[in-house]
mmCIF file of C-alpha atoms and ligand atoms in Angstrom:
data_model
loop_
_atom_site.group_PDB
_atom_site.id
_atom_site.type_symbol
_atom_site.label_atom_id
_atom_site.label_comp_id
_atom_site.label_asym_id
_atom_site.label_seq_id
_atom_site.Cartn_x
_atom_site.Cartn_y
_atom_site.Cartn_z
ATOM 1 C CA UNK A 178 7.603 33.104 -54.821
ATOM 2 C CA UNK A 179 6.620 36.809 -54.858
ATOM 3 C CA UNK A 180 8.768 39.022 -56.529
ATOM 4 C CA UNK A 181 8.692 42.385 -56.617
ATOM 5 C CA UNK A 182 11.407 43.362 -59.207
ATOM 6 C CA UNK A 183 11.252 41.050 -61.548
ATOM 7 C CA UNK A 184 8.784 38.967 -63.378
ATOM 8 C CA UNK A 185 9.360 35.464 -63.381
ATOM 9 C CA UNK A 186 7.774 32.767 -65.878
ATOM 10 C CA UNK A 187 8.220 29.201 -67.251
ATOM 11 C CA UNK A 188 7.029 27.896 -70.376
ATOM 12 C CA UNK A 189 8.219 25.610 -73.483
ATOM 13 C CA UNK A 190 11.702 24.398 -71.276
ATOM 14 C CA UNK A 191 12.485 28.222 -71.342
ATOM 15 C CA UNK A 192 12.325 30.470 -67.930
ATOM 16 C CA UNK A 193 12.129 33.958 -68.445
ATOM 17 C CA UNK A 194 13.362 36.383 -66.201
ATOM 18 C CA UNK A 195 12.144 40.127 -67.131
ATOM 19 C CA UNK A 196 13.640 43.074 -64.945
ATOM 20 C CA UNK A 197 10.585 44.984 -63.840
ATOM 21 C CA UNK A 198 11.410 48.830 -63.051
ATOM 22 C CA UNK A 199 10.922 50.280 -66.137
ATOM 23 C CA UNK A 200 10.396 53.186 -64.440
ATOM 24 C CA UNK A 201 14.115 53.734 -63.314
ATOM 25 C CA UNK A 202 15.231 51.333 -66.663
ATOM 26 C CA UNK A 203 15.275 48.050 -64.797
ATOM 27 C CA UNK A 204 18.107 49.547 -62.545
ATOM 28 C CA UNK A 205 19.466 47.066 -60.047
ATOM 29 C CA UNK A 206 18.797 46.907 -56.615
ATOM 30 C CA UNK A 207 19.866 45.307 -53.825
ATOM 31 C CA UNK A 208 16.338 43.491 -53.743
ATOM 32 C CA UNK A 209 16.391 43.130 -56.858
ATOM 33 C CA UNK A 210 19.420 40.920 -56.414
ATOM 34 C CA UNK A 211 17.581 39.064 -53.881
ATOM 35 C CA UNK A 212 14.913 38.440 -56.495
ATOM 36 C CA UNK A 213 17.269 37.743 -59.414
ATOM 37 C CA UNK A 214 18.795 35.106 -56.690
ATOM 38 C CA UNK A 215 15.386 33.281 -56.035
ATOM 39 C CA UNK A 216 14.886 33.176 -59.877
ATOM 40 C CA UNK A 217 17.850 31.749 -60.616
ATOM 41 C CA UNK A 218 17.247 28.682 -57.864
ATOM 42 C CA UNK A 219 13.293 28.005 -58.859
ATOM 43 C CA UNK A 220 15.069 27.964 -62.763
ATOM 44 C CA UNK A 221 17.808 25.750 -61.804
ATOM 45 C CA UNK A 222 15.829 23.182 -60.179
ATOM 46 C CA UNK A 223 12.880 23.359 -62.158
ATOM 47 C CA UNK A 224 13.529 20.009 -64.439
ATOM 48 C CA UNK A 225 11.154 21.223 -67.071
ATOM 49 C CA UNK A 226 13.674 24.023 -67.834
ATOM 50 C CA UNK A 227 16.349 23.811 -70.230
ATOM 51 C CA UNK A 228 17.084 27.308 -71.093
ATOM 52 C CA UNK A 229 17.223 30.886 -68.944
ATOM 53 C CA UNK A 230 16.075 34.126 -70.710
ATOM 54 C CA UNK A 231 16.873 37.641 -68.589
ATOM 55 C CA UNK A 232 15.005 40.660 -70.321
ATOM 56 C CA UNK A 233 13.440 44.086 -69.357
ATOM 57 C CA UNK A 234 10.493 45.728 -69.344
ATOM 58 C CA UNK A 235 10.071 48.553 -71.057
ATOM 59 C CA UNK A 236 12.739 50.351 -73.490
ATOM 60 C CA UNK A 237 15.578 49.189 -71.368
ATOM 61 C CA UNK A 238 17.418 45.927 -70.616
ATOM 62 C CA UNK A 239 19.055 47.592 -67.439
ATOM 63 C CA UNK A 240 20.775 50.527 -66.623
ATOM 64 C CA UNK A 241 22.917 49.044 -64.123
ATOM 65 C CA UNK A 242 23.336 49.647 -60.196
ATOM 66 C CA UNK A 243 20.862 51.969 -58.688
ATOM 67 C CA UNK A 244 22.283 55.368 -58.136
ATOM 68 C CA UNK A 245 19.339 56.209 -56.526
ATOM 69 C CA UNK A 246 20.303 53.599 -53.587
ATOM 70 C CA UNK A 247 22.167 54.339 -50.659
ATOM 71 C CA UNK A 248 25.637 53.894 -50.814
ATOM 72 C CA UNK A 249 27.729 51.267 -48.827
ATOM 73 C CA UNK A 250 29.099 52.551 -45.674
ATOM 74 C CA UNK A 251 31.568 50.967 -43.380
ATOM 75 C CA UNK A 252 30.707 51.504 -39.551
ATOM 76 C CA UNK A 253 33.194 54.622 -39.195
ATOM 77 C CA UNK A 254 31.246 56.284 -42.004
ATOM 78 C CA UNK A 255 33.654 55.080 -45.211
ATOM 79 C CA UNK A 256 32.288 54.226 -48.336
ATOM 80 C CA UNK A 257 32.788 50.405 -49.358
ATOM 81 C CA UNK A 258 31.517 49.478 -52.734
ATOM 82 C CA UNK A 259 33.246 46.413 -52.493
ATOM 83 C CA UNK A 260 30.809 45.184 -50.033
ATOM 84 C CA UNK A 261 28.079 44.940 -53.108
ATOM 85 C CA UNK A 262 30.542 43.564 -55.030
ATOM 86 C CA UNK A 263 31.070 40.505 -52.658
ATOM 87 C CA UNK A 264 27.245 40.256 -51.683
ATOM 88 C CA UNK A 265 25.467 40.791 -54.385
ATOM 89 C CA UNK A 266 27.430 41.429 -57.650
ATOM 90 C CA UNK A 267 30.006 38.695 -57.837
ATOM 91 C CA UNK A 268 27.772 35.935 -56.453
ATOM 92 C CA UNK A 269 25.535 36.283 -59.325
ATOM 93 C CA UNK A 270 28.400 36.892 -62.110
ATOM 94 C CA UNK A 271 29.782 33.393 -61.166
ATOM 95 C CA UNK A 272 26.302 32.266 -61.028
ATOM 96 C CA UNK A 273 25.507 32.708 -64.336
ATOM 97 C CA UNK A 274 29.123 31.962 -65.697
ATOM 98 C CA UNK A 275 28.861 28.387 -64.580
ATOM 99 C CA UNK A 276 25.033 27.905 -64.461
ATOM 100 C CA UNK A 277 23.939 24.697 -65.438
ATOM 101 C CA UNK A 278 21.169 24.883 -68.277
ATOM 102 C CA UNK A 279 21.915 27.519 -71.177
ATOM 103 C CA UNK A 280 21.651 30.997 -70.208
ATOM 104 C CA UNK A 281 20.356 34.100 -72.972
ATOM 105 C CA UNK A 282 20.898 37.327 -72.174
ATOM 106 C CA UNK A 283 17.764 39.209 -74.600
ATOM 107 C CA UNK A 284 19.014 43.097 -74.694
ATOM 108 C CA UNK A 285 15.360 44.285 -75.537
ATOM 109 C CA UNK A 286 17.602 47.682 -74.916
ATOM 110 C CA UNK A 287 20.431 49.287 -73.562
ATOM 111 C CA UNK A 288 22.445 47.163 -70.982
ATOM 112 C CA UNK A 289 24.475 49.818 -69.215
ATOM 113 C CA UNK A 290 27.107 49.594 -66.645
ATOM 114 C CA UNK A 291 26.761 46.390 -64.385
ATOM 115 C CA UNK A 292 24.108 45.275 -66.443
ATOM 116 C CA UNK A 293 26.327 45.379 -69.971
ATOM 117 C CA UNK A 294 28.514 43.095 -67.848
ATOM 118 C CA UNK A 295 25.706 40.619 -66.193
ATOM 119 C CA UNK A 296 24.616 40.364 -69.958
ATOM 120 C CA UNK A 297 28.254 39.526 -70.851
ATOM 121 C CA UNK A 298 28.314 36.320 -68.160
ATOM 122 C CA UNK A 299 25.210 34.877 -70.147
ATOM 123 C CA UNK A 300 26.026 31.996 -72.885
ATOM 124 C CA UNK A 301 24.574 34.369 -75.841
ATOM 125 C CA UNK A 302 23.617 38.327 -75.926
ATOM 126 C CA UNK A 303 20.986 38.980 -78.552
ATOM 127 C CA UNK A 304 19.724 42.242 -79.073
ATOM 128 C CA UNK A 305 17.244 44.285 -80.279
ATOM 129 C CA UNK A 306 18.545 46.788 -83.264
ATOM 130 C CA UNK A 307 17.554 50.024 -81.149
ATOM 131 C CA UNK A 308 19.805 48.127 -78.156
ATOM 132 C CA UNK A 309 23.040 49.379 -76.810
ATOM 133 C CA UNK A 310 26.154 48.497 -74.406
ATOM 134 C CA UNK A 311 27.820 50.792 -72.285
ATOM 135 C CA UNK A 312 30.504 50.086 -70.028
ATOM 136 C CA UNK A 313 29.342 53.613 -68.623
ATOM 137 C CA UNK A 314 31.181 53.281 -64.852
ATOM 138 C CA UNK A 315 34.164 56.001 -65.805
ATOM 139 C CA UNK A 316 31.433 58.548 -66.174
ATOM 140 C CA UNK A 317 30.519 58.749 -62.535
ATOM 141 C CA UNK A 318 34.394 57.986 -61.566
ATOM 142 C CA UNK A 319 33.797 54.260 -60.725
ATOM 143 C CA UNK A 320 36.257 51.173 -62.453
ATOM 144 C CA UNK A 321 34.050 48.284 -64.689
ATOM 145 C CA UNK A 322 33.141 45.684 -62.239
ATOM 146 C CA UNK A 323 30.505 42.675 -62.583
ATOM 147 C CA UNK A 324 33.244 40.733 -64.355
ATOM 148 C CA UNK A 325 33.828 43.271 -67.266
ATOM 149 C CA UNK A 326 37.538 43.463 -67.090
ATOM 150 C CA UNK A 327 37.305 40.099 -67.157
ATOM 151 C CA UNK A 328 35.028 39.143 -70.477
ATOM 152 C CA UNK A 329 35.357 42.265 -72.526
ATOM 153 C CA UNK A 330 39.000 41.866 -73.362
ATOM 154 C CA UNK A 331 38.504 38.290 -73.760
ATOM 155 C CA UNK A 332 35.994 39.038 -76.843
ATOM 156 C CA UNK A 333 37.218 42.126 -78.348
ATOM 157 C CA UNK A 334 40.566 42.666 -77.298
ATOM 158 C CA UNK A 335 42.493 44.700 -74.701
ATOM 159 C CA UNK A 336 42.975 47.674 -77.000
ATOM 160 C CA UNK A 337 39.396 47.971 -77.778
ATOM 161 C CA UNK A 338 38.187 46.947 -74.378
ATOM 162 C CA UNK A 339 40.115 49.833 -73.026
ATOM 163 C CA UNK A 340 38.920 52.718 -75.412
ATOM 164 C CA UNK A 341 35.154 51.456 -74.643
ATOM 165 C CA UNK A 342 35.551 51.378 -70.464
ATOM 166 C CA UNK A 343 37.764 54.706 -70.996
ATOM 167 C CA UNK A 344 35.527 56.941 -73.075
ATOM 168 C CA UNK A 345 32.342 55.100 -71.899
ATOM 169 C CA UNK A 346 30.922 55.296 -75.184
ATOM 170 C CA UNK A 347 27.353 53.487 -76.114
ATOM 171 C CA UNK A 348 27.918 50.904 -78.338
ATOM 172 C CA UNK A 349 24.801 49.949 -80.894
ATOM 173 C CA UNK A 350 23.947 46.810 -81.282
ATOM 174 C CA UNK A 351 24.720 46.279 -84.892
ATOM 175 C CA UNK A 352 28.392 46.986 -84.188
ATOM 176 C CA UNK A 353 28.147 44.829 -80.785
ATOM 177 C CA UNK A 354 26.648 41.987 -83.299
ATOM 178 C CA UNK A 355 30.445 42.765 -85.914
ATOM 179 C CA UNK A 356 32.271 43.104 -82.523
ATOM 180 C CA UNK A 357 31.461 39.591 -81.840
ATOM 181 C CA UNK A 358 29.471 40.447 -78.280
ATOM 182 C CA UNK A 359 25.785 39.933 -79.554
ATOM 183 C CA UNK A 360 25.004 36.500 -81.559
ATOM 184 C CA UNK A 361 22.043 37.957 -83.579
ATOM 185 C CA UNK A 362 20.752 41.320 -83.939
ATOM 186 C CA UNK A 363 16.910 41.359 -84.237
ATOM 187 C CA UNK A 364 14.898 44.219 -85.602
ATOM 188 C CA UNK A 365 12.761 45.803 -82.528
ATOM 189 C CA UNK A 366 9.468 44.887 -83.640
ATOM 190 C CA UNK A 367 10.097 40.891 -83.666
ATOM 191 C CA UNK A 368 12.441 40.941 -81.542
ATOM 192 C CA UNK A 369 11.037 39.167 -78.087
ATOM 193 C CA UNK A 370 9.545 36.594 -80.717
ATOM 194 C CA UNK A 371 12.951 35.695 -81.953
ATOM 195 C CA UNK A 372 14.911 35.646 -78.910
ATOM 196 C CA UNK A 373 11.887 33.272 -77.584
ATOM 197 C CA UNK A 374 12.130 31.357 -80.787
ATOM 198 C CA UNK A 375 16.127 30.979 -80.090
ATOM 199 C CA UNK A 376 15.520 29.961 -76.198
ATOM 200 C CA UNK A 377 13.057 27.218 -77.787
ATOM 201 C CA UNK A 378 14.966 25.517 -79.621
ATOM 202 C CA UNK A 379 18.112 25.210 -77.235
ATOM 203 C CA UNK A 380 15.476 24.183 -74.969
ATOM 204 C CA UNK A 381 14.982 21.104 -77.201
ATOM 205 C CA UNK A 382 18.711 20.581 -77.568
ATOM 206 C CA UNK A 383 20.547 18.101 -75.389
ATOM 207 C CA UNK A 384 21.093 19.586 -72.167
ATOM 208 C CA UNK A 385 23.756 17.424 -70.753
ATOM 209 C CA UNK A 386 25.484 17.991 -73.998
ATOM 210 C CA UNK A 387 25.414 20.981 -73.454
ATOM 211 C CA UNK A 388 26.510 21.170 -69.786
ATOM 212 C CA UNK A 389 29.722 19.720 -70.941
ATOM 213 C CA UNK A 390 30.172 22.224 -74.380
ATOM 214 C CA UNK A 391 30.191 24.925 -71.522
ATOM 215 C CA UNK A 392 32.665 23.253 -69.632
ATOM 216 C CA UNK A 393 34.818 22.593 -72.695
ATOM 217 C CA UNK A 394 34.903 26.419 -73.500
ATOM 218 C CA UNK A 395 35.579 27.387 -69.877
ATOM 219 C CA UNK A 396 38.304 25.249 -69.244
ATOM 220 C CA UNK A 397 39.678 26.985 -72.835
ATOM 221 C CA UNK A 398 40.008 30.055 -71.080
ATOM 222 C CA UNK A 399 42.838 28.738 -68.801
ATOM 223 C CA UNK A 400 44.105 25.751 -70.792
ATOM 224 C CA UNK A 401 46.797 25.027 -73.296
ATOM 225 C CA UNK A 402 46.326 22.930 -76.172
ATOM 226 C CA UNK A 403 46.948 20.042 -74.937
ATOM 227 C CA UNK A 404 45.351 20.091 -71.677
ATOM 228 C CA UNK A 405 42.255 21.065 -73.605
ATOM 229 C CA UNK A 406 42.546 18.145 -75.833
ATOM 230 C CA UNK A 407 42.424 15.982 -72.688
ATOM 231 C CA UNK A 408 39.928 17.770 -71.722
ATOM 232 C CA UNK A 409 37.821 17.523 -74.919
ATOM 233 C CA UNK A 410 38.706 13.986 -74.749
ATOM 234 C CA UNK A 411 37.595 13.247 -71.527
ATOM 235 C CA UNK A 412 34.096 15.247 -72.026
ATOM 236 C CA UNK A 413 33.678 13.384 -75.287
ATOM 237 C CA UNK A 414 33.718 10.227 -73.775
ATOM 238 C CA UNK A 415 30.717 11.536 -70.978
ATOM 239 C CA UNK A 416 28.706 12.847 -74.477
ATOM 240 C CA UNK A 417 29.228 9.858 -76.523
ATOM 241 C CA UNK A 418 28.316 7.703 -73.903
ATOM 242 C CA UNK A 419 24.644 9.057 -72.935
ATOM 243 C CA UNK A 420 21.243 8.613 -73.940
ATOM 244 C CA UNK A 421 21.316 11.471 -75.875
ATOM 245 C CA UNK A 422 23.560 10.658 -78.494
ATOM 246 C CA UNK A 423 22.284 7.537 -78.827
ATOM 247 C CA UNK A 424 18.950 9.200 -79.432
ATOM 248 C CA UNK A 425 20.454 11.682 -81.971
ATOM 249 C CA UNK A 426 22.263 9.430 -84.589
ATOM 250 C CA UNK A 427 19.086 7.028 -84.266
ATOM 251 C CA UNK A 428 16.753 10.091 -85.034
ATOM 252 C CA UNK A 429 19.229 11.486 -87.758
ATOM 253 C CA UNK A 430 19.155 7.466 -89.239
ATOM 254 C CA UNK A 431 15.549 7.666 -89.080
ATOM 255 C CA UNK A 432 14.883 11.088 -90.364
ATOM 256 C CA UNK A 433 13.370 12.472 -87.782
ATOM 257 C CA UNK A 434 13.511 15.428 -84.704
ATOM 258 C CA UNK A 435 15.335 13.637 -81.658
ATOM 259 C CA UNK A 436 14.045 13.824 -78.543
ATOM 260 C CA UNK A 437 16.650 14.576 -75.846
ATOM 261 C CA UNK A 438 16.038 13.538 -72.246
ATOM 262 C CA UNK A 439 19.289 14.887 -70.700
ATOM 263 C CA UNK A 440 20.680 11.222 -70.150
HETATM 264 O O1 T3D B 751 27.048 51.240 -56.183
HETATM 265 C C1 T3D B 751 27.864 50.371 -56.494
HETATM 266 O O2 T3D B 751 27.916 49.259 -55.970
HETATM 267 C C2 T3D B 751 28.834 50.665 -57.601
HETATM 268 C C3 T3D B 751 28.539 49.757 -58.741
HETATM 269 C C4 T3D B 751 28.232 50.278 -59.907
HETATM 270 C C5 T3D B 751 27.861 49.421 -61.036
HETATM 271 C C6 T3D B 751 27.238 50.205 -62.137
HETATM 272 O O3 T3D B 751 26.337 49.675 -62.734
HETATM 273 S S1 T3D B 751 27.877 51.728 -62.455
HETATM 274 C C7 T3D B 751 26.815 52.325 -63.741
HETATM 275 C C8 T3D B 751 25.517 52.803 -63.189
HETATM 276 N N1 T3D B 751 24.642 53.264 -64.244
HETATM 277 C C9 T3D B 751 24.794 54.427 -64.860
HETATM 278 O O4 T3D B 751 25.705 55.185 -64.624
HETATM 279 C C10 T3D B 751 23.741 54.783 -65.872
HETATM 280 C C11 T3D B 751 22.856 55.926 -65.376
HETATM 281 N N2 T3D B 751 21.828 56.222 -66.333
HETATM 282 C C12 T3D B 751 22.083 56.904 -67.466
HETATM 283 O O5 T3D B 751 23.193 57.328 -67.755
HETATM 284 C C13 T3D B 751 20.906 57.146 -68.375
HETATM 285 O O6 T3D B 751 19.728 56.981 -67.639
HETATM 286 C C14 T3D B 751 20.890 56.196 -69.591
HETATM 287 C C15 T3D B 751 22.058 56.566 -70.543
HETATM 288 C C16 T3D B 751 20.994 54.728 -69.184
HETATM 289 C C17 T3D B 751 19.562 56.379 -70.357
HETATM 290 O O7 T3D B 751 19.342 57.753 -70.604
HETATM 291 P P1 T3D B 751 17.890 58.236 -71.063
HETATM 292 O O8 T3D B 751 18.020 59.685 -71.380
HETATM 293 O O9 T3D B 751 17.391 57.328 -72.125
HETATM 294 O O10 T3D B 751 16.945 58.000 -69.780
HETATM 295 P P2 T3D B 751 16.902 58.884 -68.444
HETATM 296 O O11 T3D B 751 15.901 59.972 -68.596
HETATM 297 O O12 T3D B 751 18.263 59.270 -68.025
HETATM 298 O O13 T3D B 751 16.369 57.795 -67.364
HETATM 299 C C18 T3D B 751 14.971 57.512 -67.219
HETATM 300 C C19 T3D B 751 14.705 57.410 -65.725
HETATM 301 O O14 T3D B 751 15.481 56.315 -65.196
HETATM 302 C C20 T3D B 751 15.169 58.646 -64.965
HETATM 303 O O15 T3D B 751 14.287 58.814 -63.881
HETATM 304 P P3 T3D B 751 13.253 60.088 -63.866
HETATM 305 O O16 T3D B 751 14.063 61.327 -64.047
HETATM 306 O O17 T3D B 751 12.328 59.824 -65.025
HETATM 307 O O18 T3D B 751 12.573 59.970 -62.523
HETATM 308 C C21 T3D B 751 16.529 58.257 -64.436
HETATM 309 O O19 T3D B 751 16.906 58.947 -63.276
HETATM 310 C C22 T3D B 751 16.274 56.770 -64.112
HETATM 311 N N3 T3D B 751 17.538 56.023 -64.101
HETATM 312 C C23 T3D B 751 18.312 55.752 -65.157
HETATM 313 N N4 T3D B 751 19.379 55.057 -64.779
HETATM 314 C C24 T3D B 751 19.279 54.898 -63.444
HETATM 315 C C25 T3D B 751 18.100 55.511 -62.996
HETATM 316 N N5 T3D B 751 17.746 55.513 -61.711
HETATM 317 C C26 T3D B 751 18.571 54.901 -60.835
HETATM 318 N N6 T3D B 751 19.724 54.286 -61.197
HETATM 319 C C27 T3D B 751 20.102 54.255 -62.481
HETATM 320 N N7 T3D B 751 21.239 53.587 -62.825
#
């Protein structure tokens, strides 16, 4: 597959996909959704990969939709932003919120506007220390979209998911990493080493396993307790029953690395 705004690679159980328009900080275009599409397919059905990395090239994760691109018009002439939404925006929000092999979002540097929230729909956000979020849609008059209203106030809160789309403040990544959005803060100059070094090793986890830890936390979000112990339950029984476990209490008896098939 040729891309064109993207890079796209596979290595180690890990596919990496690295925004590419450094010129314009990796903003997002409506081919570059096409891309980000393809990448996601070749990844998913690509058996050899476990994990999903999305980067970007040059000092910038993303800086969000394009402003340089046209803007949606209805056939009388009205502007429709909603249209992106439900072609190209949404699809890929879900996408990623219920894609099946481990997802890392690796903010090599600021992730701003739709981007902060694309980043947000990954599994884990790591980011480099010069890095920084910015739900920055207020300042050109536009509302949070990409699933922001949605997973910001689930992490930090209404209150302080408000104040942050309302003043559209940047927020540095060592107070994203005490905010609880960003897993592990890395400093700039090892950074792509370590978030490689993290998409490894979940690559060598159990992916099945962790098909169903995914579920289990998504189903939390709508759940009561007790539903979500029948739920835990009921996932337990698919984990305890595979390969996989088998193969990691025999390589924990035997002192040694498992080897996990996804079985
Ligand atoms: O259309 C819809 O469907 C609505 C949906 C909207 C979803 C959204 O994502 S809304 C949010 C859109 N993004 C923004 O509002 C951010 C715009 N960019 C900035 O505010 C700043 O660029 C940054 C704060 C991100 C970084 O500032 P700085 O000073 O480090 O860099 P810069 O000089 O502003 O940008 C470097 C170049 O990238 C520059 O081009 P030039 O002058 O060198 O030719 C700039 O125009 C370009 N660039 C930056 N962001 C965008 C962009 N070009 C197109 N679209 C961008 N979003």
């Amino acid at each position: 597959m040729a891309y064109t705004t993207i890079r796209y690679a596979a290595a180690d159980g890990v596919a990496t996909v690295t925004l590419a328009r450094p010129d314009k900080l990796n903003a997002i275009s409506a081919v570059m959704h096409a891309d980000l599409r393809a990448a996601l397919a070749a990844a998913e059905v690509d058996d050899k990969v476990r994990c999903l990395v999305i980067t970007g090239e040059g000092r910038a994760f993303s800086s969000g939709q394009d402003l340089t691109e046209e803007r949606l018009r209805e056939p009388d002439g009205t502007i429709d932003y909603g249209g992106r939404l439900d072609r190209d925006y949404n699809p890929l929000v879900l996408r990623l919120y219920d894609y099946p092999k481990v997802t890392v979002a690796a903010l090599n540097g600021p992730a701003v506007g739709a981007a902060a929230n694309i980043a947000l729909a990954c599994d884990i956000v790591v980011a480099a220390r010069s890095a920084y979020l910015q739900e920055a849609f207020a300042r050109i008059a536009l509302v949070p979209d990409a699933g922001g209203t949605w997973f910001l106030p689930r992490i930090v809160g209404q209150k302080l998911a408000l104040a942050l789309m309302l003043t559209a403040d940047q927020v540095p990544a060592d107070d994203l990493h005490r905010l609880g959005l960003v897993y592990k803060v890395y400093d700039d100059g090892v950074f792509l080493a370590e978030a490689m070094a993290l998409a490894k090793r979940l690559a060598a986890g159990p992916p099945m396993t962790f098909r169903l830890i995914k579920q289990a936390l998504r189903g939390s979000a709508a759940n009561g307790l007790a539903a979500q112990l029948d739920l835990e339950r009921d996932l337990q029984r698919q984990a305890g029953a595979s390969q996989d476990s088998a193969e990691g209490i025999a390589a924990f008896r035997e002192k040694r690395a498992p080897r996990f098939q996804g079985r």
